[in-house]
mmCIF file of C-alpha atoms in Angstrom:
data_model
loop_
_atom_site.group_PDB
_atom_site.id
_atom_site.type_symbol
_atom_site.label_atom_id
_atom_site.label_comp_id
_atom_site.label_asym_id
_atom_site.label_seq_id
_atom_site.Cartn_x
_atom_site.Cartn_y
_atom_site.Cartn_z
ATOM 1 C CA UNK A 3 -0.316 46.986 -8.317
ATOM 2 C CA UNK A 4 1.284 43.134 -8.026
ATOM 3 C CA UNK A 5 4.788 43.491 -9.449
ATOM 4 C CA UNK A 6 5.360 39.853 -8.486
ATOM 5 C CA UNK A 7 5.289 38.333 -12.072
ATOM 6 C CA UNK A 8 7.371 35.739 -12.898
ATOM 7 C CA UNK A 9 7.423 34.719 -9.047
ATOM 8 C CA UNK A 10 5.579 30.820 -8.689
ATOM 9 C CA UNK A 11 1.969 31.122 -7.042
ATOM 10 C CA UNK A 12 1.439 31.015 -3.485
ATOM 11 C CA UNK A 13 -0.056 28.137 -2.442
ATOM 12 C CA UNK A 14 -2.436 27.716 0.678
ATOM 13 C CA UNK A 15 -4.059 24.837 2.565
ATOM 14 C CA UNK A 16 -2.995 21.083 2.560
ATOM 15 C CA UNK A 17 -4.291 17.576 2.065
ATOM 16 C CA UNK A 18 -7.131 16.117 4.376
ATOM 17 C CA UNK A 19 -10.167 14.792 4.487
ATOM 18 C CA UNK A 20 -13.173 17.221 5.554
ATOM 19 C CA UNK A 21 -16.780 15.685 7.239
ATOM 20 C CA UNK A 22 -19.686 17.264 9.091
ATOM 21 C CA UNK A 23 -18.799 18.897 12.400
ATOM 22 C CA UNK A 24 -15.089 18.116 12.044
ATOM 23 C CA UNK A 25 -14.730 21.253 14.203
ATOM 24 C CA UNK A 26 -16.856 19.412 16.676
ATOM 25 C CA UNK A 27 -16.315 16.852 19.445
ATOM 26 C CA UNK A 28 -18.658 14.153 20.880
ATOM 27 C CA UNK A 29 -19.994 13.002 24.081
ATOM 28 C CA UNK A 30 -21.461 9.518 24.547
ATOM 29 C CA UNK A 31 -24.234 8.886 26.817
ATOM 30 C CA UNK A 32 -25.604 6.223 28.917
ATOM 31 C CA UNK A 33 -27.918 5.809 26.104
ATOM 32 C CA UNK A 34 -25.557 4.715 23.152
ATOM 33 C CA UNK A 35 -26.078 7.940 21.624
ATOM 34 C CA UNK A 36 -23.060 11.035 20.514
ATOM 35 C CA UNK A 37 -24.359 14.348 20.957
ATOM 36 C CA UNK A 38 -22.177 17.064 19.159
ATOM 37 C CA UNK A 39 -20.851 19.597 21.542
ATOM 38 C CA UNK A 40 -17.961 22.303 20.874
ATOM 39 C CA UNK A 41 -14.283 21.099 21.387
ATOM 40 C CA UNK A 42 -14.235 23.961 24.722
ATOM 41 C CA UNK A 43 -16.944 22.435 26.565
ATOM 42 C CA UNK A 44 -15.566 20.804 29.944
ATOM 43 C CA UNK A 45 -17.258 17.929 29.369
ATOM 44 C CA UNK A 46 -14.729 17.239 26.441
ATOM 45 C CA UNK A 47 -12.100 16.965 28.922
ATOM 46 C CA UNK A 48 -13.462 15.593 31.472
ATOM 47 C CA UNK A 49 -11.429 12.959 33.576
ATOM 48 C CA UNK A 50 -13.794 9.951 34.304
ATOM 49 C CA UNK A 51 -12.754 8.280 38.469
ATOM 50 C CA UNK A 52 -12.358 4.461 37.809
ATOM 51 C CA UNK A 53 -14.438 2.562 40.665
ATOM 52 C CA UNK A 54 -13.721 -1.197 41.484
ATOM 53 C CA UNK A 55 -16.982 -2.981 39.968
ATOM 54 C CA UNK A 56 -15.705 -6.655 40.637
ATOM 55 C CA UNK A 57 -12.835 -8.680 40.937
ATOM 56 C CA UNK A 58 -11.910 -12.307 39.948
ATOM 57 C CA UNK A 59 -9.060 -14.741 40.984
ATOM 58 C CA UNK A 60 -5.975 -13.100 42.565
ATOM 59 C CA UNK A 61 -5.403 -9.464 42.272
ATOM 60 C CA UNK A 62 -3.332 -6.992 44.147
ATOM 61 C CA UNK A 63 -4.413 -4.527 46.893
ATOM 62 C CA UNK A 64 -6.619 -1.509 46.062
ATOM 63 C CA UNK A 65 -3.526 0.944 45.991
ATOM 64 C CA UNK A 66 -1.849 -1.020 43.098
ATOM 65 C CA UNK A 67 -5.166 -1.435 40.661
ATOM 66 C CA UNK A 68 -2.827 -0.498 37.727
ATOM 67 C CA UNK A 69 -0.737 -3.442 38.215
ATOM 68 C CA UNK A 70 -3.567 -6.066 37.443
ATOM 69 C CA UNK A 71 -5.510 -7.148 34.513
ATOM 70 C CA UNK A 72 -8.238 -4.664 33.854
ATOM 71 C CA UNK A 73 -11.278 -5.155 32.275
ATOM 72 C CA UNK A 74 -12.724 -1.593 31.751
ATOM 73 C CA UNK A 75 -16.375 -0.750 31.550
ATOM 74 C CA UNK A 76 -17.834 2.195 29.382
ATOM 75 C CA UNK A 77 -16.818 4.627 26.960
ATOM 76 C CA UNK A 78 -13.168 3.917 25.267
ATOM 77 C CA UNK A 79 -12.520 7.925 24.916
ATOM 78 C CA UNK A 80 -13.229 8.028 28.921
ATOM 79 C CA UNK A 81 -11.275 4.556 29.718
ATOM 80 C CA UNK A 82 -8.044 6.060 27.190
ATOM 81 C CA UNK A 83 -8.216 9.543 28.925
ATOM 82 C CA UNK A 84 -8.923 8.135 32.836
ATOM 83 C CA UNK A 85 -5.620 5.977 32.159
ATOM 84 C CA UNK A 86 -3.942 8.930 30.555
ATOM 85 C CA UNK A 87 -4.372 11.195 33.285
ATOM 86 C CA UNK A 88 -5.227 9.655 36.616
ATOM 87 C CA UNK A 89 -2.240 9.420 38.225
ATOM 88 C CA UNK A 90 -2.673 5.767 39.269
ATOM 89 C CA UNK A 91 -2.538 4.752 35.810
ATOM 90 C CA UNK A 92 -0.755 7.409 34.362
ATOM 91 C CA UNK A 93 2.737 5.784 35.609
ATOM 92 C CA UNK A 94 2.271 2.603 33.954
ATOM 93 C CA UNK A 95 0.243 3.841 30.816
ATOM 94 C CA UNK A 96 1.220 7.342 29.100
ATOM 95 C CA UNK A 97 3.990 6.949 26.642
ATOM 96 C CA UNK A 98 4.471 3.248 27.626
ATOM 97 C CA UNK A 99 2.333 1.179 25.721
ATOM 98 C CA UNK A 100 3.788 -1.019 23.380
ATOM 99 C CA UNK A 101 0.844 -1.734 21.143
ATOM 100 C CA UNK A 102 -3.037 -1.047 21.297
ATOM 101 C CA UNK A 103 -5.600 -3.091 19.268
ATOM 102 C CA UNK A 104 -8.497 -1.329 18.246
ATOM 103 C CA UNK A 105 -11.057 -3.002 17.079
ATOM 104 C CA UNK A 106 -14.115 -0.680 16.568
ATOM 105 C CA UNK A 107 -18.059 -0.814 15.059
ATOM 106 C CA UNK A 108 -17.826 -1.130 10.919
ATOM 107 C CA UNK A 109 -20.157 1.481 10.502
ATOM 108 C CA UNK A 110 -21.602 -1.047 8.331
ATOM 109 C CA UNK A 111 -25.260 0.965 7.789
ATOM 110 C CA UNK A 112 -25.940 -0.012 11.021
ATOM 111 C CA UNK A 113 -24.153 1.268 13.899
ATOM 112 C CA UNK A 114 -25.814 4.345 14.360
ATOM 113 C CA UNK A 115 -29.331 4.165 13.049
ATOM 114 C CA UNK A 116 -30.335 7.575 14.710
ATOM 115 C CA UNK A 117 -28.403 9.440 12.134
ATOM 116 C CA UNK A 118 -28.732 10.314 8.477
ATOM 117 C CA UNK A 119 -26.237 8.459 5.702
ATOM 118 C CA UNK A 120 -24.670 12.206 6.375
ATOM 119 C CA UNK A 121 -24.090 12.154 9.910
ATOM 120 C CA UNK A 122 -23.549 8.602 10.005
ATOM 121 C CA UNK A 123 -19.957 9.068 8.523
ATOM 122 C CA UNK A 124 -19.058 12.027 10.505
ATOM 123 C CA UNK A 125 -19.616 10.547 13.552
ATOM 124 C CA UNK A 126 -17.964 7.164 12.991
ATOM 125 C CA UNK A 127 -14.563 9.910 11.704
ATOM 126 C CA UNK A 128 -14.785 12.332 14.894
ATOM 127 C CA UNK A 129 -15.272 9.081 17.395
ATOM 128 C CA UNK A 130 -12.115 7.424 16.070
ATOM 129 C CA UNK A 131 -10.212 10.760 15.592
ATOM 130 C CA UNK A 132 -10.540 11.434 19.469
ATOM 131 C CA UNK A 133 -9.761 8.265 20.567
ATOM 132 C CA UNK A 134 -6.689 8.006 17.980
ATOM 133 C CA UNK A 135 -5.174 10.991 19.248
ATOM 134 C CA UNK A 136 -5.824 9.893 23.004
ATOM 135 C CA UNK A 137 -3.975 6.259 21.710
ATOM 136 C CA UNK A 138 -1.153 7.985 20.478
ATOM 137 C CA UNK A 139 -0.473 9.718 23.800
ATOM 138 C CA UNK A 140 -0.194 6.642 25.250
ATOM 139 C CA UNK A 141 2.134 4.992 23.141
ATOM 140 C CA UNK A 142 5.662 4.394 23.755
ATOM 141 C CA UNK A 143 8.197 5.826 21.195
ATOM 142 C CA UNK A 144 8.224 2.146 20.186
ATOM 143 C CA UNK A 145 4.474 1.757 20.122
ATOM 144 C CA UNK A 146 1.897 0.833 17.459
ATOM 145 C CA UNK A 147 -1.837 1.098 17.041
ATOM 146 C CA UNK A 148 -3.377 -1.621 14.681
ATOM 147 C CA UNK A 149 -6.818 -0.725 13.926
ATOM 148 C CA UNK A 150 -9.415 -3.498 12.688
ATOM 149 C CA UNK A 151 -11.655 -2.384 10.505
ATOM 150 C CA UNK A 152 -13.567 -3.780 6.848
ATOM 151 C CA UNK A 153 -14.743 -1.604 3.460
ATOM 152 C CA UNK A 154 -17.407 0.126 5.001
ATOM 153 C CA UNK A 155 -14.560 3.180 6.229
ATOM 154 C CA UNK A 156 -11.484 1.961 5.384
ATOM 155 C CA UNK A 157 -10.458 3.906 2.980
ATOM 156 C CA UNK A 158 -11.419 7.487 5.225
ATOM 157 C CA UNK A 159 -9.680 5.891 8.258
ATOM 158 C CA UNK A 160 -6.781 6.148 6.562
ATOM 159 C CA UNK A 161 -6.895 9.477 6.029
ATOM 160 C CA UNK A 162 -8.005 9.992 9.799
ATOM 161 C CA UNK A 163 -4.928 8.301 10.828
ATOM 162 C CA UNK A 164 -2.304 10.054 8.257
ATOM 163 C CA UNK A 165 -3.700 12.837 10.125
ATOM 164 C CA UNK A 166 -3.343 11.529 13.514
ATOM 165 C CA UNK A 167 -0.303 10.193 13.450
ATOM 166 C CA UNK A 168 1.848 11.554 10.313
ATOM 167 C CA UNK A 169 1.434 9.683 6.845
ATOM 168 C CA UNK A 170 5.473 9.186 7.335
ATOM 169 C CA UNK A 171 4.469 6.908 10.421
ATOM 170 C CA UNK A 172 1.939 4.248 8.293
ATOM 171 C CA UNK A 173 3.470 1.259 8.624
ATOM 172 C CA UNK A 174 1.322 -0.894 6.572
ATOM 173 C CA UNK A 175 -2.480 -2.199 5.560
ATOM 174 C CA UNK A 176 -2.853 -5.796 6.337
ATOM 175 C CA UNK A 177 -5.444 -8.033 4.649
ATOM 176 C CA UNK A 178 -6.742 -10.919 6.689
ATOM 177 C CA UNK A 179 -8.705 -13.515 5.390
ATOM 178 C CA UNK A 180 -11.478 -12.928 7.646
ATOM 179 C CA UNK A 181 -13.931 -15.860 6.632
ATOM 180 C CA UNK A 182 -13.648 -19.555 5.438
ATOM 181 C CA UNK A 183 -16.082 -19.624 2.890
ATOM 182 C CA UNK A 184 -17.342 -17.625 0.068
ATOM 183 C CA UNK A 185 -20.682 -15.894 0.693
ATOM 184 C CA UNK A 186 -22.918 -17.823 -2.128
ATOM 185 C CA UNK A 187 -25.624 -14.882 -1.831
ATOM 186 C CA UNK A 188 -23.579 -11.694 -2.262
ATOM 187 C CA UNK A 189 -24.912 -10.046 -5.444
ATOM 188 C CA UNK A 190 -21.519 -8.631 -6.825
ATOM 189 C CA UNK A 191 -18.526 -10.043 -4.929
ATOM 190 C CA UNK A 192 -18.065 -12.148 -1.774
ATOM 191 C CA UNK A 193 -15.925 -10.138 0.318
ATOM 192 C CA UNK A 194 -14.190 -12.598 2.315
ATOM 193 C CA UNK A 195 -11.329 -10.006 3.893
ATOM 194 C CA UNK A 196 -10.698 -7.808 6.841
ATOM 195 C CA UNK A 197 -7.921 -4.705 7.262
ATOM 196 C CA UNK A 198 -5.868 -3.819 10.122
ATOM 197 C CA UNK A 199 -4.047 -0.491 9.521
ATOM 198 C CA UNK A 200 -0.855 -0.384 11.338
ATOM 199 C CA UNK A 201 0.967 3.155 12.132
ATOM 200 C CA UNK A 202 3.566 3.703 14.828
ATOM 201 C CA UNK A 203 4.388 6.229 17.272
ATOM 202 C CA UNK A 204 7.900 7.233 15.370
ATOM 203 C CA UNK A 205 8.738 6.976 11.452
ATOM 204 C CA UNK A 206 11.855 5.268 12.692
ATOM 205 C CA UNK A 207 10.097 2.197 14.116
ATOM 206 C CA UNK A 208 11.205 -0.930 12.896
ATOM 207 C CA UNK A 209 9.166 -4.744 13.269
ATOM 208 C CA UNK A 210 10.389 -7.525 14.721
ATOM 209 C CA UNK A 211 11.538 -10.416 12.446
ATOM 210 C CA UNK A 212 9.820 -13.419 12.581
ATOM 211 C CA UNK A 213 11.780 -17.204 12.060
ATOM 212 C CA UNK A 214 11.328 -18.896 9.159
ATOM 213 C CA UNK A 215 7.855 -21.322 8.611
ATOM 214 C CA UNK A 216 8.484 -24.970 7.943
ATOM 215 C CA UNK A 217 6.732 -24.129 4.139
ATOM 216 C CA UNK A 218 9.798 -21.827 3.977
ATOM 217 C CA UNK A 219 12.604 -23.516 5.505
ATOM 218 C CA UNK A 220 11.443 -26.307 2.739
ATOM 219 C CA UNK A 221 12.562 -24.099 -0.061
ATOM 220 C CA UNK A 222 16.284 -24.272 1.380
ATOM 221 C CA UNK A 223 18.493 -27.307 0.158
ATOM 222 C CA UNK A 224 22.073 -28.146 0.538
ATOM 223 C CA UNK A 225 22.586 -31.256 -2.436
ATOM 224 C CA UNK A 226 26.351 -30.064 -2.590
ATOM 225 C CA UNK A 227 27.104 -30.529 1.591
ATOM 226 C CA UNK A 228 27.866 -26.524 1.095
ATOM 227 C CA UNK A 229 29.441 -25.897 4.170
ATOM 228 C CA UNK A 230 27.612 -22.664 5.280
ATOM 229 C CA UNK A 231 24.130 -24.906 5.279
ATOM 230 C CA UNK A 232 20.887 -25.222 3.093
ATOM 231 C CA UNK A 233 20.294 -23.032 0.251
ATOM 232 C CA UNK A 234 18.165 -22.023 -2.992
ATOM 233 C CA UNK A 235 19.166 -19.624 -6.089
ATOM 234 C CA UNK A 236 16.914 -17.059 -5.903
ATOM 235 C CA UNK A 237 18.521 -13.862 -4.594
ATOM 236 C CA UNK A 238 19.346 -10.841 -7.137
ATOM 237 C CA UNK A 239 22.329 -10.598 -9.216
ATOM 238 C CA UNK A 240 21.279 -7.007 -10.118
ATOM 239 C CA UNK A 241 21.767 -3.470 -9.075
ATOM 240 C CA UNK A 242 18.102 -2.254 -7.876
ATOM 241 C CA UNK A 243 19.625 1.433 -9.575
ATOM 242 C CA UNK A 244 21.686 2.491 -12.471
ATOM 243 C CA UNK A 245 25.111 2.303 -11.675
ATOM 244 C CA UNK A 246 27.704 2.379 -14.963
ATOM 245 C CA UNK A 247 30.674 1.830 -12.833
ATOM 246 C CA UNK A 248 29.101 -1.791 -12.382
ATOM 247 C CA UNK A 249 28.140 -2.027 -16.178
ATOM 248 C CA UNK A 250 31.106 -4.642 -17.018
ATOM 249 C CA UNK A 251 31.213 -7.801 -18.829
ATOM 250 C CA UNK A 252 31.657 -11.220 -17.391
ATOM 251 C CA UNK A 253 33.971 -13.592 -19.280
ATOM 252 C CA UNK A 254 33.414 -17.207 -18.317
ATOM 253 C CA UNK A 255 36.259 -19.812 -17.598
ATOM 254 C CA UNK A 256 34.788 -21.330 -21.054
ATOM 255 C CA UNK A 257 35.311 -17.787 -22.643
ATOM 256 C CA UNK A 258 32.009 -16.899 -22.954
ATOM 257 C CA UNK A 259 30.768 -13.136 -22.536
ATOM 258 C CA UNK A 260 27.992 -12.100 -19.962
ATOM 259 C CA UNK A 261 26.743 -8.621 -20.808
ATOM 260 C CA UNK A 262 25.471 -6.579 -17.595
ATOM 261 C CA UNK A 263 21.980 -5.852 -16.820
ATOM 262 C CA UNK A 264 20.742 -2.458 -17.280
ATOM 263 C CA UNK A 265 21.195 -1.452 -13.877
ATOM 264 C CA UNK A 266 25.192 -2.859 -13.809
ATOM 265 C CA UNK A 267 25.940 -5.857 -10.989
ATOM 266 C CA UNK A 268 25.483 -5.862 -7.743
ATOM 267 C CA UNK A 269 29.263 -5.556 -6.745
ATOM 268 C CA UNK A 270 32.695 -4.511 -7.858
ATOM 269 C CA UNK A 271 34.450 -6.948 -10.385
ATOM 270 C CA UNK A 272 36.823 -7.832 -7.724
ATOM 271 C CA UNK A 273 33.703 -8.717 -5.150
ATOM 272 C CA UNK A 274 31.739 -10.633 -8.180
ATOM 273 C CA UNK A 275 35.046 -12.782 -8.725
ATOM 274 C CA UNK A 276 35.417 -13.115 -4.930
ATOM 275 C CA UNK A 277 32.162 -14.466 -4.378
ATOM 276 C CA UNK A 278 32.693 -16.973 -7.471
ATOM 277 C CA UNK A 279 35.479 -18.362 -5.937
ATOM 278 C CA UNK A 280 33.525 -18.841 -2.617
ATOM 279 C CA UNK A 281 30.880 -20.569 -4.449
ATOM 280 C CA UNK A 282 28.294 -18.253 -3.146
ATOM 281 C CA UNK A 283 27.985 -17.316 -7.155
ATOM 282 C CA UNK A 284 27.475 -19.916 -9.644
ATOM 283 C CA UNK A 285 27.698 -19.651 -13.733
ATOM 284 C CA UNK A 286 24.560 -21.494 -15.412
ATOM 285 C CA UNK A 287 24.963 -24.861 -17.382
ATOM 286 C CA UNK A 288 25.472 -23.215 -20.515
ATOM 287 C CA UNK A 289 27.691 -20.205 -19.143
ATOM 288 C CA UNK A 290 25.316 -17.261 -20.333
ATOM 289 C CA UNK A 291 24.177 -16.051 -16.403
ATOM 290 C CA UNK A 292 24.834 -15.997 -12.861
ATOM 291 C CA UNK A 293 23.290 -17.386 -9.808
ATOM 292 C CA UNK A 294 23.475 -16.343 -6.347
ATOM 293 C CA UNK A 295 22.436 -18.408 -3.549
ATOM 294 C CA UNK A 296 20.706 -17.592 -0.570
ATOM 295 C CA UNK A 297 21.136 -19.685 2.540
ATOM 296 C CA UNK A 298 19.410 -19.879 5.282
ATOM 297 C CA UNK A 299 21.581 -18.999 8.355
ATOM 298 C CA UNK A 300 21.306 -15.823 6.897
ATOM 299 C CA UNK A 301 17.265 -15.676 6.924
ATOM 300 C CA UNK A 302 16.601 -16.598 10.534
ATOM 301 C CA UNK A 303 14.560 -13.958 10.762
ATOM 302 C CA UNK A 304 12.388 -12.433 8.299
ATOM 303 C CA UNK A 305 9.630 -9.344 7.784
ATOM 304 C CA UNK A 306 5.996 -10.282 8.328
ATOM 305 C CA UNK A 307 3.634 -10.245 5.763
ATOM 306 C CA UNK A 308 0.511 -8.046 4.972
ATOM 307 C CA UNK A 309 -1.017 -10.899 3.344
ATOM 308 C CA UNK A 310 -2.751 -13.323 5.966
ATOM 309 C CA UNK A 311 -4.567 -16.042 4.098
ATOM 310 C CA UNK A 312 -3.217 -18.796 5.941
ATOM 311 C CA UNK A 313 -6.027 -20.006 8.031
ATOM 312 C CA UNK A 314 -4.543 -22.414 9.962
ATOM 313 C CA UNK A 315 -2.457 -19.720 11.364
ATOM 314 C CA UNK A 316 -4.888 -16.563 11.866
ATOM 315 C CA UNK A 317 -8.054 -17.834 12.009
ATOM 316 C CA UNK A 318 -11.174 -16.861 10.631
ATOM 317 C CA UNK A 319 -14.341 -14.496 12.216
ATOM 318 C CA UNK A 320 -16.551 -18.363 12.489
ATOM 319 C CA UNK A 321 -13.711 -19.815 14.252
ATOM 320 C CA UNK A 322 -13.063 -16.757 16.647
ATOM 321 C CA UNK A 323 -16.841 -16.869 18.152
ATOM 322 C CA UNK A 324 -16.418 -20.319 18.678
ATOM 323 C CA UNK A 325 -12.904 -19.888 20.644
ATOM 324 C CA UNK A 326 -14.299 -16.969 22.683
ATOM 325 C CA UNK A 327 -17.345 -18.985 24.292
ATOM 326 C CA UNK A 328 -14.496 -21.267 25.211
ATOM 327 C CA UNK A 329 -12.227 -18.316 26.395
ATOM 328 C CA UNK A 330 -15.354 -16.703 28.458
ATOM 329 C CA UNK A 331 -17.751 -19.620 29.664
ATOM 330 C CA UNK A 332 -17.840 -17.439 32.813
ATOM 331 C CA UNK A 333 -16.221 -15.023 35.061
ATOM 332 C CA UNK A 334 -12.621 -14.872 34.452
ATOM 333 C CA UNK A 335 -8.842 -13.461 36.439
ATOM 334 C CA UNK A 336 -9.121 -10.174 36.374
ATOM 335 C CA UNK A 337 -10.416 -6.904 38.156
ATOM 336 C CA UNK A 338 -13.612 -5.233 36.213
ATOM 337 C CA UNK A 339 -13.398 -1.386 37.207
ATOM 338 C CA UNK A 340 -15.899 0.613 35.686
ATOM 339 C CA UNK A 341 -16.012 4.458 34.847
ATOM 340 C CA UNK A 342 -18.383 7.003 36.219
#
């Protein structure tokens, strides 16, 4: 007999997203084609020998192949897990790379026309799964992995990747203005956007800043010669939580009375007065509110954006093919090595 009434139900299993043969790994053939094969056969981990298939320009001697540009040829699960574990690459790869770009098929209906709409998805999942958790293994603690990808699975990659790499290390979903004109044909809407989903290695990771645009520094004006530089008002006078120790009212040098937000101020009384007096806090024309400024020595560097619209500055998909004929008219510096 259960005596356990009154206890709160046990709970079993977690969050994730379930395909065909999840259980299952691939192997890629000379073909183009996956064949499902369980996760214990050798093949799985199989280390791939990198041969020398071709050089270009200068590159250093044989025993030093890591230190060059390489260009690798084949399967991305066997090129990730040959620089994983040969020791020639090993030294200069596991746990030190900084960031890794992947930029895979769409699965957009056509990528893999040999399977059913059932299989289609799974294998698309499993492919980027394995070569996710091969990514991450190469990472430094500092790394990222920014995976390009469109509609077609982006909402199941990110599920793949919570699982890969911890839903406290997403970092964030960018949308890129992928194309510079609407499609005129598309029969609902004209999807003019890519994604890149960004995780990193550790949940403490932390971007880089990035200086100010001229668009930006525009906004900043110093009509007053303030001494600490060009300014706008625009930063909060506001607590961003409840706090009724800062619930006070202001009284103006005309006498008039400024009730507190919701929230309370930002800062003591003492601070709010202090910052008056330094003119970083200004009263309105009329007396009934407060400004702050915000200048910019203080915003020399600031957080990038997951919006990317601005063609000028990333580009667009017509634009790219057009830059990479120019990029690859022919054989380029580097040293092609090929797996086997």
């Amino acid at each position: 007999m259960d005596d356990r009434r009154g206890m709160a139900p046990e709970h079993r299993g977690r969050l994730e997203l379930t395909w065909t043969n999840k259980d299952q790994a691939l192997l890629w053939s000379e073909d183009g084609a996956y064949r499902w094969v369980p996760p214990a056969d050798y093949r799985v981990a199989e280390v791939r020998l990198l041969h020398d298939a071709g050089q270009v320009g200068e590159v250093g001697p044989a025993t030093r192949r890591a230190a060059d540009n390489l260009l690798i040829r084949g399967d991305a699960l066997n090129a990730l897990t040959s620089l994983a574990r040969i020791p020639e690459f090993q030294r200069g790869s596991l746990g030190k790379v900084k960031l890794a770009y992947l930029d895979p098929p769409f699965n957009t209906q056509q990528a893999f026309e040999q399977y059913d709409d059932a299989l289609e998805h799974s294998v698309w999942l499993t492919m980027m799964r394995d070569r996710l958790l091969q990514v991450r293994t190469l990472l430094a603690p500092s790394g990222t992995a920014w995976v390009h990808c469109d509609d077609s699975e982006q909402h199941r990659l990110r599920s793949v990747m919570d699982e890969v790499f911890g839903s406290s290390c997403y970092v964030a979903t960018i949308v890129w203005r992928s194309s510079d004109n609407s499609n005129n044909d598309a029969k609902q809407f004209s999807t003019d956007h890519n994604y890149l989903l960004v995780y990193a290695r550790s949940e403490d990771w932390v971007s880089d800043k990035l200086p100010p645009t001229s668009d930006q520094a525009a906004h900043f004006k110093n009509p007053d010669n303030d001494p600490r530089g060009p300014w706008f008002d625009g930063n909060p006078v506001n607590s961003p939580n409840p706090r009724e120790n800062l619930r006070y009212t202001i009284v103006t040098p005309g006498g008039n009375r400024i009730p507190p937000p919701p929230n309370g101020w930002r800062w003591s009384e003492e601070t709010l007065w202090r910052r008056i007096a330094e003119g970083e806090i200004r009263f309105n024309a009329d007396e009934t509110g407060i400004r702050r400024r915000t200048y910019l020595k203080d915003h020399q560097g600031l957080p990038a954006s997951s919006l990317w619209v601005d063609l000028a500055e990333t580009g667009h998909n017509r634009q790219a093919k057009s830059e990479l004929k120019r990029l690859f008219p022919g054989r380029q510096d580097s040293r092609a090595v090929r797996d086997s």
